[in-house]
Amino acid sequence: MNLPNANASLYTNQNFCTKNVEPKYKMNPFLNIKANYPMKNLSYPHINNNIILNNNSQLKLQKNKTFSIPFDMEPKIDSKYFYVKCFNNMNNTNDYSKNKNFKIFNKSDIQSNGRILCEPIIPKNNYIPQYFKNNINNSLCKIYLEKCGRVIIFDLDDTLIPTYWIRSVLFSKCHLNQDEALRELKKEIKLNKKYNFESTACSVIHLAKSMSHTIFIVTNARSDKWIDTVKWLFPNFSKLLDEHNIPIIRTEQYMEPSPLNVFEYFRYWMNAKKKKFDEILKEHWAFYYQYITNKIDFISLGDTEFEEVATYELQSSNKNIIKKAFNIKVQTGLSFEDFIGQLKLIQVALSIITKESYSYKYLALSSSVQIKMFA
């Protein structure tokens, strides 16, 4: 959704920012959220190394509770100590306090110092298979904790999907009705290899998934029909989202103001995004807070100022939760080839900002991809 034509500078978004922020969410935010994702049980048969899951392990995912948990974690919240259970076979009922290969840490020490949950006691000069296995456990645990500290939210249109190009092609086929034009478009996408952008879009999702447990797509699309059309046009991309349990969520829309009233129109669509951002952030914090060693890095991506201002206001009102907030702004109106190049730059941007050493308030990777940091 783009703003109406108005002579406003790109850096005048502070005019749309109110000083009074919304109160924090005080109830389960996902009770009423509408996600385009069915309720299902997911299993992971491809993971069976006796470190994470066995073949019989399943994650029961209710509708709109779409966090991907790679293994079962049941920390003893009410006790002073909790044991390392997450990197062992779920069927193993041994007393971990008697296991000489693991230490028991104080829960507060782990959260305050960001130490890993498990640590082998076997001396470094004792290179036996068990030592290497424990090293793998330590690495997996460190990766898991890092992913707990990030939330990534994508826009859909002109960010992950070349919406402008799709509409241009459909407009060129205006002599056909809409259904016929869509079928012709899908046939062209299937037959012409230069239209194969799905592999690049899937690479973006794979990269994001390696950085965070919580990945969402939040769109201001006006109807579910468009989302269904996107899934139909790009089945491989849609399949990947289903496999990783990444939902496409439409914002709540009611009593839309007139586009002639630029301020109210902007605040309407920006607040729609910010509300969903806030719900996802609070749900992530409530779910993973025991494994978040410091605060959360919040990352949003989109082609409008809605995401940018929503991210800024979200960080301003949640400084006790958010350490750094990033907005990766991309460009709309690109040709298909340029859009694929933009997707590749998105991967570069994600890789850059997830480094602890990143400290730039603003960084332009190109004329179409810019990074802004709020801290």
Tab-separated table of C-alpha atoms in Angstrom:
chain	number	residue	atom	x	y	z
A	1	MET	CA	0.000	0.000	0.000
A	2	ASN	CA	1.572	3.248	-1.102
A	3	LEU	CA	0.815	6.748	0.049
A	4	PRO	CA	-1.131	9.047	-2.262
A	5	ASN	CA	0.924	11.510	-4.233
A	6	ALA	CA	2.044	14.142	-1.768
A	7	ASN	CA	5.068	16.384	-1.766
A	8	ALA	CA	6.473	15.126	1.531
A	9	SER	CA	10.141	14.489	2.115
A	10	LEU	CA	11.256	10.964	2.896
A	11	TYR	CA	12.763	12.170	6.152
A	12	THR	CA	9.760	14.077	7.446
A	13	ASN	CA	8.205	11.026	9.017
A	14	GLN	CA	8.632	12.561	12.451
A	15	ASN	CA	5.597	14.674	11.615
A	16	PHE	CA	3.531	11.517	11.698
A	17	CYS	CA	4.969	10.272	15.015
A	18	THR	CA	2.918	10.998	18.103
A	19	LYS	CA	4.555	11.436	21.472
A	20	ASN	CA	1.901	9.437	23.279
A	21	VAL	CA	2.403	5.765	22.602
A	22	GLU	CA	-0.192	3.077	23.048
A	23	PRO	CA	-0.344	1.220	26.412
A	24	LYS	CA	1.382	-2.115	26.576
A	25	TYR	CA	-0.597	-5.219	25.735
A	26	LYS	CA	-2.019	-6.856	28.890
A	27	MET	CA	-3.534	-10.061	27.543
A	28	ASN	CA	-2.667	-12.888	25.215
A	29	PRO	CA	-2.364	-11.012	21.905
A	30	PHE	CA	-2.837	-14.004	19.657
A	31	LEU	CA	-6.294	-14.971	20.853
A	32	ASN	CA	-8.043	-12.869	18.217
A	33	ILE	CA	-5.372	-12.560	15.573
A	34	LYS	CA	-6.315	-13.784	12.103
A	35	ALA	CA	-3.537	-15.640	10.367
A	36	ASN	CA	-3.777	-17.308	6.984
A	37	TYR	CA	-2.403	-20.532	8.339
A	38	PRO	CA	-4.284	-23.742	9.260
A	39	MET	CA	-3.936	-25.608	12.552
A	40	LYS	CA	-1.719	-28.634	12.141
A	41	ASN	CA	0.749	-30.935	13.853
A	42	LEU	CA	4.241	-30.747	12.434
A	43	SER	CA	6.831	-33.480	12.757
A	44	TYR	CA	10.469	-33.340	11.899
A	45	PRO	CA	11.470	-36.800	10.602
A	46	HIS	CA	14.608	-35.440	8.968
A	47	ILE	CA	16.139	-34.623	12.348
A	48	ASN	CA	17.214	-37.746	14.221
A	49	ASN	CA	20.666	-37.452	15.734
A	50	ASN	CA	19.666	-38.058	19.358
A	51	ILE	CA	20.569	-34.460	20.067
A	52	ILE	CA	17.407	-32.557	19.239
A	53	LEU	CA	14.387	-34.698	18.379
A	54	ASN	CA	13.484	-38.242	17.619
A	55	ASN	CA	11.157	-39.324	14.827
A	56	ASN	CA	8.144	-39.487	17.122
A	57	SER	CA	8.465	-35.944	18.387
A	58	GLN	CA	5.747	-33.546	17.305
A	59	LEU	CA	4.963	-29.921	17.922
A	60	LYS	CA	1.292	-29.187	18.474
A	61	LEU	CA	0.667	-25.799	16.946
A	62	GLN	CA	-2.630	-24.053	17.539
A	63	LYS	CA	-3.921	-21.573	15.024
A	64	ASN	CA	-2.168	-18.220	15.374
A	65	LYS	CA	0.447	-19.662	17.761
A	66	THR	CA	3.015	-20.119	15.116
A	67	PHE	CA	6.371	-20.088	16.839
A	68	SER	CA	8.780	-22.761	15.655
A	69	ILE	CA	10.337	-24.569	18.578
A	70	PRO	CA	13.120	-26.889	17.450
A	71	PHE	CA	13.000	-29.050	20.558
A	72	ASP	CA	11.124	-29.621	23.803
A	73	MET	CA	12.148	-27.293	26.614
A	74	GLU	CA	10.631	-27.611	30.088
A	75	PRO	CA	12.717	-25.480	32.458
A	76	LYS	CA	11.909	-25.727	36.145
A	77	ILE	CA	10.683	-22.201	36.623
A	78	ASP	CA	9.955	-22.449	40.358
A	79	SER	CA	13.257	-24.026	41.353
A	80	LYS	CA	16.625	-22.413	41.916
A	81	TYR	CA	18.309	-24.618	39.365
A	82	PHE	CA	17.132	-26.139	36.127
A	83	TYR	CA	18.709	-28.930	34.173
A	84	VAL	CA	19.857	-29.114	30.602
A	85	LYS	CA	17.151	-31.159	28.954
A	86	CYS	CA	16.778	-29.625	25.542
A	87	PHE	CA	19.672	-31.270	23.762
A	88	ASN	CA	19.004	-34.841	24.822
A	89	ASN	CA	16.598	-37.448	23.598
A	90	MET	CA	13.105	-36.761	24.888
A	91	ASN	CA	12.694	-40.398	25.903
A	92	ASN	CA	15.771	-40.231	28.135
A	93	THR	CA	14.588	-40.006	31.748
A	94	ASN	CA	18.045	-40.053	33.376
A	95	ASP	CA	18.835	-37.712	36.241
A	96	TYR	CA	20.911	-35.011	34.597
A	97	SER	CA	22.283	-33.930	37.944
A	98	LYS	CA	24.185	-37.234	38.025
A	99	ASN	CA	25.480	-36.957	34.504
A	100	LYS	CA	29.187	-36.217	34.710
A	101	ASN	CA	29.180	-34.649	31.266
A	102	PHE	CA	27.045	-31.679	32.281
A	103	LYS	CA	27.199	-28.954	34.909
A	104	ILE	CA	24.177	-27.434	36.642
A	105	PHE	CA	24.115	-23.648	36.441
A	106	ASN	CA	22.223	-21.121	38.439
A	107	LYS	CA	19.376	-19.783	36.286
A	108	SER	CA	20.117	-16.147	37.123
A	109	ASP	CA	23.767	-16.548	36.159
A	110	ILE	CA	22.810	-17.769	32.701
A	111	GLN	CA	20.399	-14.946	32.034
A	112	SER	CA	22.675	-12.202	33.387
A	113	ASN	CA	25.908	-13.276	31.790
A	114	GLY	CA	24.555	-14.850	28.616
A	115	ARG	CA	26.409	-18.115	29.281
A	116	ILE	CA	25.494	-21.231	27.383
A	117	LEU	CA	23.196	-23.723	29.092
A	118	CYS	CA	25.497	-26.716	29.015
A	119	GLU	CA	29.237	-27.167	29.262
A	120	PRO	CA	31.361	-30.315	29.076
A	121	ILE	CA	33.546	-31.076	32.065
A	122	ILE	CA	35.790	-33.457	30.112
A	123	PRO	CA	39.269	-31.863	29.738
A	124	LYS	CA	40.127	-30.364	26.379
A	125	ASN	CA	43.016	-32.783	25.918
A	126	ASN	CA	40.697	-35.743	26.252
A	127	TYR	CA	39.450	-35.998	22.659
A	128	ILE	CA	36.867	-38.727	22.870
A	129	PRO	CA	33.568	-38.974	20.957
A	130	GLN	CA	31.551	-37.873	23.979
A	131	TYR	CA	33.558	-34.647	24.144
A	132	PHE	CA	32.826	-33.844	20.509
A	133	LYS	CA	29.151	-34.595	21.060
A	134	ASN	CA	29.061	-32.177	23.980
A	135	ASN	CA	30.772	-29.526	21.858
A	136	ILE	CA	28.007	-29.917	19.278
A	137	ASN	CA	25.439	-29.525	22.061
A	138	ASN	CA	27.144	-26.336	23.222
A	139	SER	CA	27.145	-24.866	19.707
A	140	LEU	CA	23.493	-25.720	19.144
A	141	CYS	CA	22.580	-24.209	22.472
A	142	LYS	CA	24.420	-20.978	21.671
A	143	ILE	CA	22.690	-20.742	18.289
A	144	TYR	CA	19.328	-21.349	19.929
A	145	LEU	CA	19.867	-18.542	22.444
A	146	GLU	CA	20.920	-16.132	19.697
A	147	LYS	CA	17.741	-16.903	17.743
A	148	CYS	CA	15.652	-16.244	20.855
A	149	GLY	CA	16.938	-12.674	20.841
A	150	ARG	CA	15.522	-11.663	17.446
A	151	VAL	CA	12.119	-11.063	15.860
A	152	ILE	CA	11.868	-10.607	12.072
A	153	ILE	CA	8.710	-9.357	10.341
A	154	PHE	CA	8.377	-9.019	6.563
A	155	ASP	CA	5.925	-7.080	4.475
A	156	LEU	CA	4.478	-9.064	1.561
A	157	ASP	CA	3.757	-6.836	-1.442
A	158	ASP	CA	6.842	-5.490	-3.240
A	159	THR	CA	9.022	-6.844	-0.429
A	160	LEU	CA	8.843	-10.616	-0.832
A	161	ILE	CA	6.475	-10.677	-3.820
A	162	PRO	CA	6.897	-8.581	-7.041
A	163	THR	CA	3.415	-7.102	-6.780
A	164	TYR	CA	4.121	-4.152	-9.082
A	165	TRP	CA	5.373	-6.483	-11.828
A	166	ILE	CA	2.375	-8.807	-11.422
A	167	ARG	CA	-0.077	-5.931	-11.759
A	168	SER	CA	1.789	-4.584	-14.787
A	169	VAL	CA	1.554	-7.953	-16.542
A	170	LEU	CA	-2.131	-8.298	-15.678
A	171	PHE	CA	-2.789	-4.782	-16.989
A	172	SER	CA	-1.151	-5.725	-20.292
A	173	LYS	CA	-3.670	-8.572	-20.533
A	174	CYS	CA	-6.670	-6.334	-19.925
A	175	HIS	CA	-8.418	-7.854	-22.961
A	176	LEU	CA	-8.855	-11.009	-20.844
A	177	ASN	CA	-10.952	-11.398	-17.750
A	178	GLN	CA	-9.135	-11.612	-14.422
A	179	ASP	CA	-9.147	-15.410	-14.105
A	180	GLU	CA	-7.878	-15.914	-17.646
A	181	ALA	CA	-5.169	-13.295	-17.161
A	182	LEU	CA	-3.990	-14.991	-13.969
A	183	ARG	CA	-3.834	-18.376	-15.696
A	184	GLU	CA	-1.802	-16.866	-18.537
A	185	LEU	CA	0.520	-15.228	-16.014
A	186	LYS	CA	1.078	-18.481	-14.147
A	187	LYS	CA	1.804	-20.257	-17.432
A	188	GLU	CA	4.425	-17.623	-18.304
A	189	ILE	CA	6.009	-17.920	-14.867
A	190	LYS	CA	6.230	-21.694	-15.215
A	191	LEU	CA	7.635	-21.749	-18.760
A	192	ASN	CA	10.007	-18.778	-18.657
A	193	LYS	CA	13.053	-19.416	-16.461
A	194	LYS	CA	13.819	-15.721	-16.029
A	195	TYR	CA	10.622	-15.471	-13.965
A	196	ASN	CA	11.936	-18.027	-11.461
A	197	PHE	CA	12.314	-15.677	-8.543
A	198	GLU	CA	11.013	-18.260	-6.047
A	199	SER	CA	14.455	-19.696	-5.341
A	200	THR	CA	15.738	-16.242	-4.364
A	201	ALA	CA	12.687	-15.503	-2.215
A	202	CYS	CA	13.078	-18.896	-0.536
A	203	SER	CA	16.726	-18.084	0.187
A	204	VAL	CA	15.601	-14.955	2.053
A	205	ILE	CA	13.255	-17.042	4.200
A	206	HIS	CA	15.930	-19.677	4.877
A	207	LEU	CA	18.352	-16.967	5.985
A	208	ALA	CA	15.787	-15.323	8.257
A	209	LYS	CA	14.910	-18.699	9.740
A	210	SER	CA	18.561	-19.291	10.610
A	211	MET	CA	18.573	-15.993	12.521
A	212	SER	CA	15.332	-16.134	14.502
A	213	HIS	CA	12.692	-18.531	15.776
A	214	THR	CA	9.975	-15.929	15.154
A	215	ILE	CA	9.321	-15.011	11.514
A	216	PHE	CA	6.056	-13.394	10.412
A	217	ILE	CA	4.683	-11.784	7.264
A	218	VAL	CA	2.337	-8.887	8.065
A	219	THR	CA	0.495	-7.247	5.189
A	220	ASN	CA	-1.986	-4.423	4.718
A	221	ALA	CA	-3.631	-6.346	1.872
A	222	ARG	CA	-7.325	-5.541	1.714
A	223	SER	CA	-8.565	-9.109	1.213
A	224	ASP	CA	-7.604	-12.733	1.725
A	225	LYS	CA	-8.277	-13.336	-1.961
A	226	TRP	CA	-5.055	-11.577	-2.935
A	227	ILE	CA	-3.054	-13.665	-0.456
A	228	ASP	CA	-4.598	-16.831	-1.881
A	229	THR	CA	-3.696	-15.623	-5.386
A	230	VAL	CA	-0.064	-15.110	-4.366
A	231	LYS	CA	0.096	-18.612	-2.907
A	232	TRP	CA	-1.404	-20.024	-6.102
A	233	LEU	CA	1.023	-18.142	-8.357
A	234	PHE	CA	4.086	-19.166	-6.342
A	235	PRO	CA	3.434	-22.649	-4.923
A	236	ASN	CA	7.050	-23.404	-3.983
A	237	PHE	CA	7.322	-20.233	-1.934
A	238	SER	CA	3.974	-20.963	-0.309
A	239	LYS	CA	5.058	-24.524	0.477
A	240	LEU	CA	8.207	-23.254	2.188
A	241	LEU	CA	6.158	-20.920	4.382
A	242	ASP	CA	3.930	-23.827	5.365
A	243	GLU	CA	6.889	-26.092	6.125
A	244	HIS	CA	8.453	-23.483	8.409
A	245	ASN	CA	5.097	-22.500	9.894
A	246	ILE	CA	5.414	-18.855	8.815
A	247	PRO	CA	1.958	-17.239	8.558
A	248	ILE	CA	0.787	-14.373	6.382
A	249	ILE	CA	-1.248	-12.080	8.637
A	250	ARG	CA	-3.559	-9.338	7.446
A	251	THR	CA	-3.839	-6.238	9.595
A	252	GLU	CA	-7.177	-5.238	11.052
A	253	GLN	CA	-8.953	-2.761	8.797
A	254	TYR	CA	-12.092	-0.787	9.554
A	255	MET	CA	-13.389	2.721	8.827
A	256	GLU	CA	-10.528	3.628	6.511
A	257	PRO	CA	-10.106	7.413	6.270
A	258	SER	CA	-10.010	9.268	2.991
A	259	PRO	CA	-6.615	9.367	1.237
A	260	LEU	CA	-7.153	13.114	0.883
A	261	ASN	CA	-6.538	13.427	4.615
A	262	VAL	CA	-2.868	12.499	4.413
A	263	PHE	CA	-2.098	12.545	8.143
A	264	GLU	CA	-5.051	10.393	9.232
A	265	TYR	CA	-4.598	8.076	6.262
A	266	PHE	CA	-0.942	7.503	7.126
A	267	ARG	CA	-1.612	6.979	10.848
A	268	TYR	CA	-4.406	4.528	10.040
A	269	TRP	CA	-2.229	2.140	7.999
A	270	MET	CA	0.849	2.678	10.161
A	271	ASN	CA	-1.051	1.895	13.365
A	272	ALA	CA	-2.470	-1.231	11.740
A	273	LYS	CA	1.096	-2.457	11.243
A	274	LYS	CA	2.280	-1.307	14.668
A	275	LYS	CA	-0.508	-3.149	16.444
A	276	LYS	CA	0.492	-6.462	14.853
A	277	PHE	CA	4.174	-5.740	15.507
A	278	ASP	CA	3.392	-5.165	19.183
A	279	GLU	CA	1.344	-8.361	19.465
A	280	ILE	CA	4.092	-10.479	17.921
A	281	LEU	CA	6.802	-8.844	20.039
A	282	LYS	CA	4.937	-9.404	23.323
A	283	GLU	CA	4.083	-12.988	22.446
A	284	HIS	CA	7.709	-13.726	21.576
A	285	TRP	CA	8.912	-12.181	24.832
A	286	ALA	CA	6.395	-14.146	26.911
A	287	PHE	CA	7.360	-17.389	25.203
A	288	TYR	CA	11.165	-17.093	25.197
A	289	TYR	CA	11.919	-14.729	28.089
A	290	GLN	CA	13.739	-17.415	30.118
A	291	TYR	CA	16.224	-17.865	27.286
A	292	ILE	CA	16.684	-14.199	26.335
A	293	THR	CA	19.979	-13.187	27.921
A	294	ASN	CA	19.583	-9.440	27.351
A	295	LYS	CA	16.927	-7.831	25.146
A	296	ILE	CA	15.424	-8.398	21.708
A	297	ASP	CA	16.571	-7.103	18.341
A	298	PHE	CA	13.437	-6.235	16.353
A	299	ILE	CA	13.745	-6.251	12.542
A	300	SER	CA	11.070	-5.110	10.081
A	301	LEU	CA	11.199	-5.040	6.289
A	302	GLY	CA	8.885	-3.197	3.912
A	303	ASP	CA	8.510	-0.842	0.971
A	304	THR	CA	6.644	1.993	2.742
A	305	GLU	CA	7.128	4.388	5.646
A	306	PHE	CA	4.421	2.473	7.542
A	307	GLU	CA	6.936	-0.139	8.667
A	308	GLU	CA	9.617	2.458	9.420
A	309	VAL	CA	7.491	4.644	11.685
A	310	ALA	CA	5.802	1.629	13.296
A	311	THR	CA	9.228	0.198	14.159
A	312	TYR	CA	10.412	3.522	15.585
A	313	GLU	CA	7.337	3.961	17.788
A	314	LEU	CA	7.430	0.320	18.885
A	315	GLN	CA	11.038	0.685	20.034
A	316	SER	CA	10.271	3.973	21.804
A	317	SER	CA	7.490	2.392	23.861
A	318	ASN	CA	9.279	-0.903	24.592
A	319	LYS	CA	12.828	0.064	25.520
A	320	ASN	CA	12.730	-2.419	28.390
A	321	ILE	CA	12.304	-5.233	25.832
A	322	ILE	CA	13.921	-4.007	22.599
A	323	LYS	CA	17.686	-3.496	22.524
A	324	LYS	CA	17.893	-2.389	18.889
A	325	ALA	CA	15.175	-1.953	16.268
A	326	PHE	CA	15.975	-2.095	12.564
A	327	ASN	CA	13.966	-1.214	9.493
A	328	ILE	CA	15.096	-2.404	6.076
A	329	LYS	CA	13.286	-0.240	3.537
A	330	VAL	CA	13.040	-1.483	-0.032
A	331	GLN	CA	11.714	0.106	-3.213
A	332	THR	CA	8.490	-0.488	-5.078
A	333	GLY	CA	7.920	-0.167	-8.823
A	334	LEU	CA	10.895	-2.292	-9.887
A	335	SER	CA	11.194	-4.455	-12.972
A	336	PHE	CA	11.276	-8.181	-12.381
A	337	GLU	CA	15.052	-8.461	-12.789
A	338	ASP	CA	15.654	-5.514	-10.445
A	339	PHE	CA	13.298	-7.023	-7.886
A	340	ILE	CA	15.327	-10.255	-7.805
A	341	GLY	CA	18.462	-8.159	-7.265
A	342	GLN	CA	16.706	-6.377	-4.418
A	343	LEU	CA	15.899	-9.717	-2.746
A	344	LYS	CA	19.600	-10.569	-2.819
A	345	LEU	CA	20.438	-7.236	-1.196
A	346	ILE	CA	17.875	-7.983	1.522
A	347	GLN	CA	19.948	-11.050	2.408
A	348	VAL	CA	23.050	-8.857	2.624
A	349	ALA	CA	21.216	-6.378	4.861
A	350	LEU	CA	20.011	-9.113	7.224
A	351	SER	CA	23.506	-10.545	7.474
A	352	ILE	CA	24.971	-7.121	8.292
A	353	ILE	CA	22.594	-6.029	11.042
A	354	THR	CA	22.717	-9.326	12.913
A	355	LYS	CA	26.399	-8.734	13.691
A	356	GLU	CA	26.966	-7.395	17.196
A	357	SER	CA	29.483	-4.875	15.872
A	358	TYR	CA	26.932	-3.098	13.650
A	359	SER	CA	26.407	0.462	14.915
A	360	TYR	CA	25.309	2.621	11.951
A	361	LYS	CA	22.111	4.627	12.348
A	362	TYR	CA	21.665	4.701	8.583
A	363	LEU	CA	23.251	2.635	5.827
A	364	ALA	CA	22.322	2.618	2.136
A	365	LEU	CA	23.294	-0.596	0.373
A	366	SER	CA	21.870	0.754	-2.894
A	367	SER	CA	19.269	3.200	-4.121
A	368	SER	CA	16.593	0.584	-3.370
A	369	VAL	CA	17.722	-0.926	-0.039
A	370	GLN	CA	18.430	1.181	3.059
A	371	ILE	CA	18.882	0.232	6.708
A	372	LYS	CA	17.801	2.397	9.653
A	373	MET	CA	18.577	1.549	13.269
A	374	PHE	CA	16.672	2.852	16.315
A	375	ALA	CA	18.312	2.364	19.705
